[in-house]
Structures are given as C-alpha cells and as structure tokens.
CSV table of N, CA and C in Angstrom, one decimal:
chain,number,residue,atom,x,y,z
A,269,UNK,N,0.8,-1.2,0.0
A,269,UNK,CA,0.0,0.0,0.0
A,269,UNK,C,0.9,1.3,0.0
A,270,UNK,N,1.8,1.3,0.7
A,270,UNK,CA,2.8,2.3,0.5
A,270,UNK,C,3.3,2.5,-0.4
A,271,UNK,N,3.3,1.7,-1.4
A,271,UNK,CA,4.0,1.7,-2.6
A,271,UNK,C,3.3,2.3,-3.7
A,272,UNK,N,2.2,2.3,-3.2
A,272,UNK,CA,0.7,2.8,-4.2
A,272,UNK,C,0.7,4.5,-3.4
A,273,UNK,N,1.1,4.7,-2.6
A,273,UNK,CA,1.2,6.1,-1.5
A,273,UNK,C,1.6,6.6,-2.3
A,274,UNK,N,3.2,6.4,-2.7
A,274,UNK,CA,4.2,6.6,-3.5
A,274,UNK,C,4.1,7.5,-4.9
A,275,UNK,N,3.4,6.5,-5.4
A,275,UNK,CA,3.2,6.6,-6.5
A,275,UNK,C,2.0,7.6,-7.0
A,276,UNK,N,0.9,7.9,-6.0
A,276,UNK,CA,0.0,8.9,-6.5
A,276,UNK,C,0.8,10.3,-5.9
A,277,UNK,N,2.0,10.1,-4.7
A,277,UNK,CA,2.2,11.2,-4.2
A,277,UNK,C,3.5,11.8,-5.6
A,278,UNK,N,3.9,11.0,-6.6
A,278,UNK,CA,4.6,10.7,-7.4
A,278,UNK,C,3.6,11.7,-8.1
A,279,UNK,N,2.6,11.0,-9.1
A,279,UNK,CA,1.7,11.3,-9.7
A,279,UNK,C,1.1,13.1,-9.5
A,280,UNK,N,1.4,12.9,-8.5
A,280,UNK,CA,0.9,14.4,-7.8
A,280,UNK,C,1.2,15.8,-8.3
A,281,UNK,N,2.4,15.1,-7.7
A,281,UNK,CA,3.9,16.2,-7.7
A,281,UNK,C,3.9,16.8,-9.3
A,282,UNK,N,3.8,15.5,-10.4
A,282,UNK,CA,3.9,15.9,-11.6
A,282,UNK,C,3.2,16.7,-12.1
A,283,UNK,N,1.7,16.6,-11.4
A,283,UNK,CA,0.5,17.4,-12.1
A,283,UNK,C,0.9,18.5,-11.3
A,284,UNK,N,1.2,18.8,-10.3
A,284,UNK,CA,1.6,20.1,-10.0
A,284,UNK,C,2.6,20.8,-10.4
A,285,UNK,N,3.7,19.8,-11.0
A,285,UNK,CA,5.0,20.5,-11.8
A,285,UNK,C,4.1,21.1,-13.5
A,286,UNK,N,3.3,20.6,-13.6
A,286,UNK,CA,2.8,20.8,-15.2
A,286,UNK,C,2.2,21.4,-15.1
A,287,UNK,N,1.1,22.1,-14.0
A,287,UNK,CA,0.4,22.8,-13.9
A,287,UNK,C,1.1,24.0,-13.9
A,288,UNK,N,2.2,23.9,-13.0
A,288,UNK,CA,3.0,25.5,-12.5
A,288,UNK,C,3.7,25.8,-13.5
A,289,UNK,N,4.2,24.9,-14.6
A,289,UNK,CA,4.9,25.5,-15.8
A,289,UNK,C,3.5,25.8,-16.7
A,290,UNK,N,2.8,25.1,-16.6
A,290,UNK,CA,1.4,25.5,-17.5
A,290,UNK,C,1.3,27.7,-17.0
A,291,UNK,N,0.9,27.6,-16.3
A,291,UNK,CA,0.6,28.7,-15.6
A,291,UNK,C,2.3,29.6,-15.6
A,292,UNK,N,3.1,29.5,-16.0
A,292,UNK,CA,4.2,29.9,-16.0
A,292,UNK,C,4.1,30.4,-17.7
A,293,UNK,N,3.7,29.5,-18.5
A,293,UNK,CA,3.7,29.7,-19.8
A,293,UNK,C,3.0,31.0,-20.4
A,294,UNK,N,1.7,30.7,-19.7
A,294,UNK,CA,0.4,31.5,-19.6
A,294,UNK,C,1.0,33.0,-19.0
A,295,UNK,N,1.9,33.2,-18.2
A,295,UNK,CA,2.3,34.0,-17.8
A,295,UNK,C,3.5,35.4,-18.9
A,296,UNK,N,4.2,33.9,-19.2
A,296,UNK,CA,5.3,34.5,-20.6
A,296,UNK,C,4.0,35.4,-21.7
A,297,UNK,N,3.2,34.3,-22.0
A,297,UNK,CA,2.2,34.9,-22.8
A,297,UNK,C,1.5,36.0,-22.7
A,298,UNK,N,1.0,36.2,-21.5
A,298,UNK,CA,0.5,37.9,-21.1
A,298,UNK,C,1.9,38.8,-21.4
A,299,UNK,N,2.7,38.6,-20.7
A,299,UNK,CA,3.9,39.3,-20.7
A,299,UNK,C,4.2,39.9,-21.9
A,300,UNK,N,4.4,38.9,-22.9
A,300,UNK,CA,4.7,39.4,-24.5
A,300,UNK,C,3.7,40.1,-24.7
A,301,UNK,N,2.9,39.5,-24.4
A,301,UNK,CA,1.3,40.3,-24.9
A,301,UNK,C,1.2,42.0,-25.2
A,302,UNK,N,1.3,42.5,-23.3
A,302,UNK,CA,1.7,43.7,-22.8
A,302,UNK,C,2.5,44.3,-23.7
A,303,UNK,N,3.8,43.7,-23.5
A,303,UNK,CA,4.7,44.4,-24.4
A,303,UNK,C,4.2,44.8,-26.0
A,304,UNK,N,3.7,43.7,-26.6
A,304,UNK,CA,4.0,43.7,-28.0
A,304,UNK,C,2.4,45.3,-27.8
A,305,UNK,N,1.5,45.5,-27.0
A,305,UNK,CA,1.0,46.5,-26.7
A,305,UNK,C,1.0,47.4,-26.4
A,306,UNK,N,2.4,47.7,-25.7
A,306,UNK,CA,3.3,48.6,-25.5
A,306,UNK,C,3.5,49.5,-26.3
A,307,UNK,N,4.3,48.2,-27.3
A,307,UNK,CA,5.2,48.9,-28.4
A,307,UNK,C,4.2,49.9,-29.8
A,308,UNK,N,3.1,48.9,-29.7
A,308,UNK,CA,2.2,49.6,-30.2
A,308,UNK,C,1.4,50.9,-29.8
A,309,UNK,N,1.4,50.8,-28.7
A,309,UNK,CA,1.0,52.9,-28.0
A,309,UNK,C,1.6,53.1,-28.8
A,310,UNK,N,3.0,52.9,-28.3
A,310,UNK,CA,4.1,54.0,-28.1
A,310,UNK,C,4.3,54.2,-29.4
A,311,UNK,N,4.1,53.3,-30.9
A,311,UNK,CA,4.4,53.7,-32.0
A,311,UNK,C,3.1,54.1,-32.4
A,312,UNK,N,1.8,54.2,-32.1
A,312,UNK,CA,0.5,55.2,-32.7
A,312,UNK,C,0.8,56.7,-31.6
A,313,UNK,N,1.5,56.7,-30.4
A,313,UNK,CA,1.6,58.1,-30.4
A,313,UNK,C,2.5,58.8,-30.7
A,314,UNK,N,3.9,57.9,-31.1
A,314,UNK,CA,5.0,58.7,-31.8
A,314,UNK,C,4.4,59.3,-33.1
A,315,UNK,N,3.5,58.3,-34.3
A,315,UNK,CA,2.8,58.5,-35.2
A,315,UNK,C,1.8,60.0,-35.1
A,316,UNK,N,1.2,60.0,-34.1
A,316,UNK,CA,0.6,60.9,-34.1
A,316,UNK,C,1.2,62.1,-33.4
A,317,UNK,N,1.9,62.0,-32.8
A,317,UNK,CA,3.0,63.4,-32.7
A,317,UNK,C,3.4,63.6,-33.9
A,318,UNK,N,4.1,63.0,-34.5
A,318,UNK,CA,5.0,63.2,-36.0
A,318,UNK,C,3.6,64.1,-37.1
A,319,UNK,N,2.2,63.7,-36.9
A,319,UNK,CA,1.4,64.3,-37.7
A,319,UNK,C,1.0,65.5,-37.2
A,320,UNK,N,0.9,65.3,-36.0
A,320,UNK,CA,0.8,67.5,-35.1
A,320,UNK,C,1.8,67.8,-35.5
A,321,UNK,N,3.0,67.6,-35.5
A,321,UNK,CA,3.8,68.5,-36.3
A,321,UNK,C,3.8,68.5,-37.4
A,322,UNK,N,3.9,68.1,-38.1
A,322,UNK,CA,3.8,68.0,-40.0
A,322,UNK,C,2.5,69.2,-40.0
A,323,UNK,N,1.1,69.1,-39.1
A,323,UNK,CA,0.4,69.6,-39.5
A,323,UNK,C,0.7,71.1,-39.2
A,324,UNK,N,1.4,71.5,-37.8
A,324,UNK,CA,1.8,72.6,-37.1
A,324,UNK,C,2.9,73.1,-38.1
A,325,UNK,N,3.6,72.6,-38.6
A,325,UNK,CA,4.6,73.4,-39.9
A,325,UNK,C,3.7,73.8,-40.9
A,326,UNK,N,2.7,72.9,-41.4
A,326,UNK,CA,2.3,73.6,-42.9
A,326,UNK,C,1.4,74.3,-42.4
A,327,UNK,N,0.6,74.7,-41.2
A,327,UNK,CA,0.1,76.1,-41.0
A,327,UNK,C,1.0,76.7,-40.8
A,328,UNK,N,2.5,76.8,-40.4
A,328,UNK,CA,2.7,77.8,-40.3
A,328,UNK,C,3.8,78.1,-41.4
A,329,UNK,N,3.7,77.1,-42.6
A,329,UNK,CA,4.2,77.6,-43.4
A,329,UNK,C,3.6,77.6,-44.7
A,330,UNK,N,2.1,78.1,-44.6
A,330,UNK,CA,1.0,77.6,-46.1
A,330,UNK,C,1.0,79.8,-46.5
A,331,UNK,N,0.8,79.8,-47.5
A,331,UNK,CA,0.5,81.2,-47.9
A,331,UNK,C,-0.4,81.8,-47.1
A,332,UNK,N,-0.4,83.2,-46.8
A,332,UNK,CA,-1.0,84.0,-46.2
A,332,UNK,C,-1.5,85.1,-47.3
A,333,UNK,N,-2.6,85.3,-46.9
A,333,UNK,CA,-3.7,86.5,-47.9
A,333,UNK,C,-3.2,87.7,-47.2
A,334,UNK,N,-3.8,88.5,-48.1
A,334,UNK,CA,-3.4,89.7,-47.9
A,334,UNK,C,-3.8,90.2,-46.4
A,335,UNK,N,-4.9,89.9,-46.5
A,335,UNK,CA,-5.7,90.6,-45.0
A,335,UNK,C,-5.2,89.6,-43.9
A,336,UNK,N,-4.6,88.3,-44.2
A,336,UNK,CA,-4.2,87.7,-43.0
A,336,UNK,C,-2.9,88.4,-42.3
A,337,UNK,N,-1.9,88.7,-43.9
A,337,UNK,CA,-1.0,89.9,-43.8
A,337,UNK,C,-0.6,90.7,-42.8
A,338,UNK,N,-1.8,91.7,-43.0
A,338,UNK,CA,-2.0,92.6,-42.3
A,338,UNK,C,-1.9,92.8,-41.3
A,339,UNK,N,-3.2,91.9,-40.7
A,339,UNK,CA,-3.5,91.2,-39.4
A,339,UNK,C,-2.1,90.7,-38.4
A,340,UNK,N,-1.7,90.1,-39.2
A,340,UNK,CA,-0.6,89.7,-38.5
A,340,UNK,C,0.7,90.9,-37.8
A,341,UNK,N,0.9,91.9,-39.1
A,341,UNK,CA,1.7,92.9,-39.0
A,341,UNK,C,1.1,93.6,-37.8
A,342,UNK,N,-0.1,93.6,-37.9
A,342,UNK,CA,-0.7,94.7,-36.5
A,342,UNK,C,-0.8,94.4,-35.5
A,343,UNK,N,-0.7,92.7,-35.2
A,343,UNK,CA,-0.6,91.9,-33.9
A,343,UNK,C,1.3,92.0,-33.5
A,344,UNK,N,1.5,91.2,-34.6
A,344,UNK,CA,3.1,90.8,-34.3
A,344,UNK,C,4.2,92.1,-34.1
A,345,UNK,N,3.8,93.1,-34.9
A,345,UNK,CA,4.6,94.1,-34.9
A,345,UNK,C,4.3,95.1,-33.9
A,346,UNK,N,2.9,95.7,-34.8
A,346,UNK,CA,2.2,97.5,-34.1
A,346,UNK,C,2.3,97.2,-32.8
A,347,UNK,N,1.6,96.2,-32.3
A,347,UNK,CA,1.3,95.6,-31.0
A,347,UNK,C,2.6,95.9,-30.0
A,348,UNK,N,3.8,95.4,-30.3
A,348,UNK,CA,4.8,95.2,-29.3
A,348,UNK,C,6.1,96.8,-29.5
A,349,UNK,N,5.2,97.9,-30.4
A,349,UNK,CA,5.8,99.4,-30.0
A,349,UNK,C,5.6,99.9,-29.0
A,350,UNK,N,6.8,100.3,-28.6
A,350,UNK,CA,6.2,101.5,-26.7
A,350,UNK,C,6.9,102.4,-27.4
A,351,UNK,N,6.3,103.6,-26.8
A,351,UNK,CA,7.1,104.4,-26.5
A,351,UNK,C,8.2,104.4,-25.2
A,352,UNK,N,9.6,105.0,-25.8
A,352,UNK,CA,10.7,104.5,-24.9
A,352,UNK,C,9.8,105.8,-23.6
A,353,UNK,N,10.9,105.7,-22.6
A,353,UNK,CA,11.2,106.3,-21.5
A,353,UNK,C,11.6,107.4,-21.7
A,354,UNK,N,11.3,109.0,-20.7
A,354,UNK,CA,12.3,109.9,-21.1
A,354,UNK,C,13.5,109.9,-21.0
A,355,UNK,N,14.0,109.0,-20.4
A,355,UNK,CA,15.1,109.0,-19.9
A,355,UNK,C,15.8,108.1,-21.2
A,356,UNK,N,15.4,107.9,-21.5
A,356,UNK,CA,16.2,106.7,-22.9
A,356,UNK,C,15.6,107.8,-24.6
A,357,UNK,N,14.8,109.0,-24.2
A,357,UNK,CA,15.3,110.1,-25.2
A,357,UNK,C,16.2,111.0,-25.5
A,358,UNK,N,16.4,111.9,-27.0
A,358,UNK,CA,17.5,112.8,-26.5
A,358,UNK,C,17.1,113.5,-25.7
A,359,UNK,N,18.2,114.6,-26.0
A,359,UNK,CA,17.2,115.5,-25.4
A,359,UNK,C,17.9,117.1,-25.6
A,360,UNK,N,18.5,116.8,-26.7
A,360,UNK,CA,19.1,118.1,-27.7
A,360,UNK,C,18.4,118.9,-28.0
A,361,UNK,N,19.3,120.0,-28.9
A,361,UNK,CA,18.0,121.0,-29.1
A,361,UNK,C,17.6,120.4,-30.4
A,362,UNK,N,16.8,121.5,-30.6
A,362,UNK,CA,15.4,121.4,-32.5
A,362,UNK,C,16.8,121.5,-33.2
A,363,UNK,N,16.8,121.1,-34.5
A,363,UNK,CA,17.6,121.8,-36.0
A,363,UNK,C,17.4,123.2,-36.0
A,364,UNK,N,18.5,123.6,-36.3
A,364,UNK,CA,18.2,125.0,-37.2
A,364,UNK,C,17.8,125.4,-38.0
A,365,UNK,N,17.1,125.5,-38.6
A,365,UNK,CA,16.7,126.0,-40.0
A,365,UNK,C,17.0,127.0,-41.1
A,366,UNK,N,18.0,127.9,-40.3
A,366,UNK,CA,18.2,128.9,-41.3
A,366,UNK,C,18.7,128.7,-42.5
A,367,UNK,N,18.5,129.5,-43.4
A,367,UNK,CA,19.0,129.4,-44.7
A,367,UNK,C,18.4,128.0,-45.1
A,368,UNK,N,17.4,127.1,-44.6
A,368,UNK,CA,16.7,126.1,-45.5
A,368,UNK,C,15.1,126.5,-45.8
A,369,UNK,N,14.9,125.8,-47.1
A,369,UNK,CA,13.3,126.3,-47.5
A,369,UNK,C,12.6,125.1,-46.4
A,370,UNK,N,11.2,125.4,-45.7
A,370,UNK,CA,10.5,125.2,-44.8
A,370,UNK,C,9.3,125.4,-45.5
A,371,UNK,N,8.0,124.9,-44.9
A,371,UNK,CA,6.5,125.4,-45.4
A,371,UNK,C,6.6,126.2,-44.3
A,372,UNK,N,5.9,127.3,-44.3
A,372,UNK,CA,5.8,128.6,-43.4
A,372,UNK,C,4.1,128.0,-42.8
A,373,UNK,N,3.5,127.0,-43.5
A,373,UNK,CA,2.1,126.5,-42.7
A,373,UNK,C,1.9,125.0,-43.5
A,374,UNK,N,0.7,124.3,-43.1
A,374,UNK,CA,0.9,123.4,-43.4
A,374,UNK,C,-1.2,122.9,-43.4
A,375,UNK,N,-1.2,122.7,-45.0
A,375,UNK,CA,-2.7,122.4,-44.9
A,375,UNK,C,-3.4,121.4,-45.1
A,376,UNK,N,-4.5,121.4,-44.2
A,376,UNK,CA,-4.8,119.8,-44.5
A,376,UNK,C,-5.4,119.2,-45.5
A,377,UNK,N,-5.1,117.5,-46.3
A,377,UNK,CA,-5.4,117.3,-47.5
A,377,UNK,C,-6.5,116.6,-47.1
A,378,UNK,N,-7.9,116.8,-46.7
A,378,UNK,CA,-9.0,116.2,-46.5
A,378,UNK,C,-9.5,114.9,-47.7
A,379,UNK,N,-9.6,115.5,-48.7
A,379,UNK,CA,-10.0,114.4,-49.8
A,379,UNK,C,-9.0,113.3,-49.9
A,380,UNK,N,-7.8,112.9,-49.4
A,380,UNK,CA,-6.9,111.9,-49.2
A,380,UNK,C,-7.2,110.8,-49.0
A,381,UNK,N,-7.9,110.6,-48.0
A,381,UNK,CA,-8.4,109.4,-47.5
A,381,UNK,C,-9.5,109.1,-48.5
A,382,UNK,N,-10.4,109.9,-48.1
A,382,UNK,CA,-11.6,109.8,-49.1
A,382,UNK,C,-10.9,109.1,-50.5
A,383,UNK,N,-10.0,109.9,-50.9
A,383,UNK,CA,-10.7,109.4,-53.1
A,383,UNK,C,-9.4,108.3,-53.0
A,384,UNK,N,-8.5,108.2,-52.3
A,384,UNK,CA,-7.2,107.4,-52.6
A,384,UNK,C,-7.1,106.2,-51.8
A,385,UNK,N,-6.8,106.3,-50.3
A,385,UNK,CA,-6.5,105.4,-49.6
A,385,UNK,C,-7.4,104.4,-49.7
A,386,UNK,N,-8.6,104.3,-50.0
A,386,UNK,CA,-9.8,102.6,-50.4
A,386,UNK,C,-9.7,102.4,-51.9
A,387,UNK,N,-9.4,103.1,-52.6
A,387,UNK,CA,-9.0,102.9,-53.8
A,387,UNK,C,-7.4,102.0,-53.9
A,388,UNK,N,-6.7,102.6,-53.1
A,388,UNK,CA,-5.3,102.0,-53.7
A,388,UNK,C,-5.2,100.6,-52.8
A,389,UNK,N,-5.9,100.3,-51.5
A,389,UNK,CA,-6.1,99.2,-51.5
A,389,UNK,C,-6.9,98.4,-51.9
A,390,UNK,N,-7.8,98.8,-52.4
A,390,UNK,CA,-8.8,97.5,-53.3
A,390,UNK,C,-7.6,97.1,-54.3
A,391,UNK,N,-6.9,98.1,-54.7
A,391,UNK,CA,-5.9,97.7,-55.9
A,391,UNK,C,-5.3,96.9,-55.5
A,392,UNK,N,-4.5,97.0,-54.5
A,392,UNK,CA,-3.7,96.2,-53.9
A,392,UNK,C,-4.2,94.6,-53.7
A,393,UNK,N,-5.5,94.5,-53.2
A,393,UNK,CA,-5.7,93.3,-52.3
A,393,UNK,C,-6.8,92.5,-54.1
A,394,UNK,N,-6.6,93.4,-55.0
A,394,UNK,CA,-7.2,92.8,-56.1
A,394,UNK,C,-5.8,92.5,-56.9
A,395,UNK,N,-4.8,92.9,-56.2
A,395,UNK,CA,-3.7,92.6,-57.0
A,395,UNK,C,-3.3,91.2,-56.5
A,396,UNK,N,-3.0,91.3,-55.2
A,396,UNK,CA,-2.4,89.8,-54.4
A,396,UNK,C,-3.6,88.6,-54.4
A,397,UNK,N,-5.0,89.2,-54.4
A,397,UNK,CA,-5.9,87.6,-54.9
A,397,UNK,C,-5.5,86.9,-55.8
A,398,UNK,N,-4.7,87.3,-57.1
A,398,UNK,CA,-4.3,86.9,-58.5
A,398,UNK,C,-3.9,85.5,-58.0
C-alpha cells in the first residue's frame, strides 16, 4: 500500500509541476502580450505626434492672404511698440533751419483718404488675390 502512496504522491507532484509550468507559460504569454501592446502605443503616439507636427509646420508655413498679412503685422509688430522712456530720449536741441526752405504753414489734405486710400487698397488686395 505504500507503494501505491508513493506513487500517487509521485503522480501528484507531476501534475503540480505541469500545472506550474502551465501557468508559467500562460504567464510569458501575457507578458509578450503587454509588451507587443506597449510597443504599439508608443508607436500610434509617436505617429501621431510626428502628424501634429507636420500639421503645425504647414500652417505655419501655407500662404497667407493679404488681410491675414496685415493682421498679422498689427498683432506681431504695431502691438509690441512703446514708446521709450524719457530718460532713454534725447534730449538736444530742435535743428536750425536757417538758410533752408520750410513750409511757413501746413494744410490739411482732406480728400486723401476719401478718393485714394480705399482705392489704392482694393488695388492692392485685387492685386495679391491673382
């Protein structure tokens, strides 16, 4: 009878060695799993970084319209003028004038705006639509 003890305690052992490598295997197999899921984020968000930028260059480097132009110049540039400090002006005297011709007054050209300045930009901005 001992001999038969033996032998299932034999029998035992093995189903438990096969089970634990079973479940060992099962284990490798998640493991790759993860990984090979990993690798996949990490290359659809490299992917999709690499396309925010591709997209972030060709807006900022696609043609600009006239009026976007503009716009821009009045943000980017007008916008960031100060006037300095007095202390960072001269502070010399006027020119002299003598002996140079001067306007002795100075009149205003009212119709300027009016007949020209919407005229020479429609030109303009019917020029750059071309």
């Amino acid at each position: 009878m001992s001999e038969k003890i033996r032998e299932l305690e034999r029998q035992l052992q093995q189903a438990k060695a096969r089970e634990e490598e079973a479940r060992a295997r099962e284990e490798e197999a998640r493991a790759r799993e993860e990984e090979a899921r990993a690798r996949e984020e990490e290359a659809r968000a490299r992917e999709e970084n690499e396309r925010r930028e591709k997209e972030k260059e060709k807006l900022k480097n696609q043609k600009t319209t006239l009026a976007e132009y503009l716009h821009n110049c009045h943000f980017d540039i007008y916008q960031k003028l100060r006037l300095a400090g007095a202390s960072e002006s001269s502070t010399g005297l006027a020119t002299s004038v003598d002996g140079k011709y001067y306007p002795k007054w100075l009149r205003p050209w009212t119709e300027f705006s009016a007949n020209h300045r919407q005229e020479h930009f429609n030109d303009i901005i019917r020029v750059c639509e071309l």
